[in-house]
Structures are given as structure tokens and as C-alpha cells.
Amino acid sequence: MASTKGPTGLRKFRAPTDLWKRFGDGVEASPDPEADMSKVLRQFLRWYVHEAGAKLPDRPATGPWSTPGDREDPA
């Protein structure tokens, strides 16, 4: 029987551990009570590719997760 839980086709996403943890902490503090990391990433992806009606996900107020940690080299 096919699963009815969310989108199909698992994707891997690589991010530095510190950034991923801070993202998760920020999502937990999100003003959207239904936010989870996958939902926020999907909202961002839809906005990024200009999907009709897509909006940026709600962002939490500044908090401990906002402090820059290890960053990838932008080059």
C-alpha cells in the first residue's frame, strides 16, 4: 500500500551540522505552529522558483539560532 505521508521521492540535503541545528531551532521558534523543517524548505523552494502564489516562509524573531556559526566558503 502506498504511503499518504507527504511528497514522494526522498532528497538528500547537505548542510554544515551547526547550520542545520540552528535551522531546526529557528523552525521550532517559528510563528507558524505547523512548521517543520521539511515544510519550511518546501516553502522556500517554491518561492525560489517563482511558483505561482508562493511566499517566503515565516521567519522567527532573532534568537540564539541567529548567531553565525561555521559557514561554508561562499566561493
mmCIF file with all atom_site columns, N, CA, C and O in Angstrom, residues 18-19 21-26 29 60-69:
data_model
loop_
_atom_site.group_PDB
_atom_site.id
_atom_site.type_symbol
_atom_site.label_atom_id
_atom_site.label_alt_id
_atom_site.label_comp_id
_atom_site.label_asym_id
_atom_site.label_entity_id
_atom_site.label_seq_id
_atom_site.pdbx_PDB_ins_code
_atom_site.Cartn_x
_atom_site.Cartn_y
_atom_site.Cartn_z
_atom_site.occupancy
_atom_site.B_iso_or_equiv
_atom_site.pdbx_formal_charge
_atom_site.auth_seq_id
_atom_site.auth_comp_id
_atom_site.auth_asym_id
_atom_site.auth_atom_id
_atom_site.pdbx_PDB_model_num
ATOM 1  N N  . ASP A 1 18 ? 26.280 22.629 12.325 1.00 0.00 ? 18 ASP A N  1
ATOM 2  C CA . ASP A 1 18 ? 25.879 23.779 13.128 1.00 0.00 ? 18 ASP A CA 1
ATOM 3  C C  . ASP A 1 18 ? 24.726 24.545 12.459 1.00 0.00 ? 18 ASP A C  1
ATOM 4  O O  . ASP A 1 18 ? 23.760 24.912 13.120 1.00 0.00 ? 18 ASP A O  1
ATOM 5  N N  . LEU A 1 19 ? 24.818 24.756 11.151 1.00 0.00 ? 19 LEU A N  1
ATOM 6  C CA . LEU A 1 19 ? 23.765 25.470 10.428 1.00 0.00 ? 19 LEU A CA 1
ATOM 7  C C  . LEU A 1 19 ? 22.453 24.685 10.476 1.00 0.00 ? 19 LEU A C  1
ATOM 8  O O  . LEU A 1 19 ? 21.382 25.245 10.691 1.00 0.00 ? 19 LEU A O  1
ATOM 9  N N  . LYS A 1 21 ? 21.443 22.524 12.744 1.00 0.00 ? 21 LYS A N  1
ATOM 10 C CA . LYS A 1 21 ? 20.882 22.588 14.093 1.00 0.00 ? 21 LYS A CA 1
ATOM 11 C C  . LYS A 1 21 ? 20.239 23.947 14.340 1.00 0.00 ? 21 LYS A C  1
ATOM 12 O O  . LYS A 1 21 ? 19.129 24.025 14.864 1.00 0.00 ? 21 LYS A O  1
ATOM 13 N N  . ARG A 1 22 ? 20.916 25.026 13.939 1.00 0.00 ? 22 ARG A N  1
ATOM 14 C CA . ARG A 1 22 ? 20.344 26.363 14.138 1.00 0.00 ? 22 ARG A CA 1
ATOM 15 C C  . ARG A 1 22 ? 19.070 26.531 13.328 1.00 0.00 ? 22 ARG A C  1
ATOM 16 O O  . ARG A 1 22 ? 18.111 27.153 13.782 1.00 0.00 ? 22 ARG A O  1
ATOM 17 N N  . PHE A 1 23 ? 19.031 25.961 12.125 1.00 0.00 ? 23 PHE A N  1
ATOM 18 C CA . PHE A 1 23 ? 17.814 25.995 11.308 1.00 0.00 ? 23 PHE A CA 1
ATOM 19 C C  . PHE A 1 23 ? 16.675 25.287 12.041 1.00 0.00 ? 23 PHE A C  1
ATOM 20 O O  . PHE A 1 23 ? 15.562 25.812 12.151 1.00 0.00 ? 23 PHE A O  1
ATOM 21 N N  . GLY A 1 24 ? 16.947 24.116 12.580 1.00 0.00 ? 24 GLY A N  1
ATOM 22 C CA . GLY A 1 24 ? 15.930 23.379 13.331 1.00 0.00 ? 24 GLY A CA 1
ATOM 23 C C  . GLY A 1 24 ? 15.440 24.154 14.538 1.00 0.00 ? 24 GLY A C  1
ATOM 24 O O  . GLY A 1 24 ? 14.238 24.196 14.823 1.00 0.00 ? 24 GLY A O  1
ATOM 25 N N  . ASP A 1 25 ? 16.366 24.796 15.250 1.00 0.00 ? 25 ASP A N  1
ATOM 26 C CA . ASP A 1 25 ? 15.983 25.604 16.408 1.00 0.00 ? 25 ASP A CA 1
ATOM 27 C C  . ASP A 1 25 ? 15.111 26.783 15.977 1.00 0.00 ? 25 ASP A C  1
ATOM 28 O O  . ASP A 1 25 ? 14.130 27.117 16.632 1.00 0.00 ? 25 ASP A O  1
ATOM 29 N N  . GLY A 1 26 ? 15.473 27.409 14.859 1.00 0.00 ? 26 GLY A N  1
ATOM 30 C CA . GLY A 1 26 ? 14.680 28.518 14.340 1.00 0.00 ? 26 GLY A CA 1
ATOM 31 C C  . GLY A 1 26 ? 13.291 28.076 13.921 1.00 0.00 ? 26 GLY A C  1
ATOM 32 O O  . GLY A 1 26 ? 12.296 28.754 14.182 1.00 0.00 ? 26 GLY A O  1
ATOM 33 N N  . ALA A 1 29 ? 10.992 27.777 16.753 1.00 0.00 ? 29 ALA A N  1
ATOM 34 C CA . ALA A 1 29 ? 10.538 29.077 17.264 1.00 0.00 ? 29 ALA A CA 1
ATOM 35 C C  . ALA A 1 29 ? 9.689  29.835 16.242 1.00 0.00 ? 29 ALA A C  1
ATOM 36 O O  . ALA A 1 29 ? 9.294  30.966 16.482 1.00 0.00 ? 29 ALA A O  1
ATOM 37 N N  . PRO A 1 60 ? 11.305 33.259 12.333 1.00 0.00 ? 60 PRO A N  1
ATOM 38 C CA . PRO A 1 60 ? 11.196 33.616 13.740 1.00 0.00 ? 60 PRO A CA 1
ATOM 39 C C  . PRO A 1 60 ? 11.957 34.903 14.035 1.00 0.00 ? 60 PRO A C  1
ATOM 40 O O  . PRO A 1 60 ? 12.812 35.328 13.254 1.00 0.00 ? 60 PRO A O  1
ATOM 41 N N  . ALA A 1 61 ? 11.644 35.499 15.171 1.00 0.00 ? 61 ALA A N  1
ATOM 42 C CA . ALA A 1 61 ? 12.418 36.653 15.626 1.00 0.00 ? 61 ALA A CA 1
ATOM 43 C C  . ALA A 1 61 ? 13.855 36.200 15.889 1.00 0.00 ? 61 ALA A C  1
ATOM 44 O O  . ALA A 1 61 ? 14.125 35.004 16.042 1.00 0.00 ? 61 ALA A O  1
ATOM 45 N N  . THR A 1 62 ? 14.759 37.135 15.940 1.00 0.00 ? 62 THR A N  1
ATOM 46 C CA . THR A 1 62 ? 16.148 36.828 16.225 1.00 0.00 ? 62 THR A CA 1
ATOM 47 C C  . THR A 1 62 ? 16.262 36.082 17.547 1.00 0.00 ? 62 THR A C  1
ATOM 48 O O  . THR A 1 62 ? 15.564 36.396 18.504 1.00 0.00 ? 62 THR A O  1
ATOM 49 N N  . GLY A 1 63 ? 17.130 35.085 17.579 1.00 0.00 ? 63 GLY A N  1
ATOM 50 C CA . GLY A 1 63 ? 17.331 34.299 18.796 1.00 0.00 ? 63 GLY A CA 1
ATOM 51 C C  . GLY A 1 63 ? 18.700 33.655 18.775 1.00 0.00 ? 63 GLY A C  1
ATOM 52 O O  . GLY A 1 63 ? 19.537 33.992 17.920 1.00 0.00 ? 63 GLY A O  1
ATOM 53 N N  . PRO A 1 64 ? 18.948 32.709 19.650 1.00 0.00 ? 64 PRO A N  1
ATOM 54 C CA . PRO A 1 64 ? 20.257 32.060 19.721 1.00 0.00 ? 64 PRO A CA 1
ATOM 55 C C  . PRO A 1 64 ? 20.665 31.389 18.407 1.00 0.00 ? 64 PRO A C  1
ATOM 56 O O  . PRO A 1 64 ? 21.845 31.270 18.107 1.00 0.00 ? 64 PRO A O  1
ATOM 57 N N  . TRP A 1 65 ? 19.703 30.945 17.615 1.00 0.00 ? 65 TRP A N  1
ATOM 58 C CA . TRP A 1 65 ? 19.982 30.301 16.330 1.00 0.00 ? 65 TRP A CA 1
ATOM 59 C C  . TRP A 1 65 ? 20.493 31.303 15.302 1.00 0.00 ? 65 TRP A C  1
ATOM 60 O O  . TRP A 1 65 ? 21.019 30.925 14.276 1.00 0.00 ? 65 TRP A O  1
ATOM 61 N N  . SER A 1 66 ? 20.325 32.601 15.558 1.00 0.00 ? 66 SER A N  1
ATOM 62 C CA . SER A 1 66 ? 20.733 33.640 14.618 1.00 0.00 ? 66 SER A CA 1
ATOM 63 C C  . SER A 1 66 ? 22.233 33.897 14.638 1.00 0.00 ? 66 SER A C  1
ATOM 64 O O  . SER A 1 66 ? 22.760 34.532 13.742 1.00 0.00 ? 66 SER A O  1
ATOM 65 N N  . THR A 1 67 ? 22.905 33.446 15.671 1.00 0.00 ? 67 THR A N  1
ATOM 66 C CA . THR A 1 67 ? 24.332 33.675 15.810 1.00 0.00 ? 67 THR A CA 1
ATOM 67 C C  . THR A 1 67 ? 25.082 32.870 14.768 1.00 0.00 ? 67 THR A C  1
ATOM 68 O O  . THR A 1 67 ? 24.939 31.653 14.703 1.00 0.00 ? 67 THR A O  1
ATOM 69 N N  . PRO A 1 68 ? 25.870 33.539 13.927 1.00 0.00 ? 68 PRO A N  1
ATOM 70 C CA . PRO A 1 68 ? 26.621 32.810 12.905 1.00 0.00 ? 68 PRO A CA 1
ATOM 71 C C  . PRO A 1 68 ? 27.546 31.764 13.534 1.00 0.00 ? 68 PRO A C  1
ATOM 72 O O  . PRO A 1 68 ? 28.153 32.017 14.561 1.00 0.00 ? 68 PRO A O  1
ATOM 73 N N  . GLY A 1 69 ? 27.577 30.630 12.900 1.00 0.00 ? 69 GLY A N  1
ATOM 74 C CA . GLY A 1 69 ? 28.477 29.559 13.329 1.00 0.00 ? 69 GLY A CA 1
ATOM 75 C C  . GLY A 1 69 ? 29.432 29.256 12.186 1.00 0.00 ? 69 GLY A C  1
ATOM 76 O O  . GLY A 1 69 ? 29.877 30.155 11.495 1.00 0.00 ? 69 GLY A O  1
#
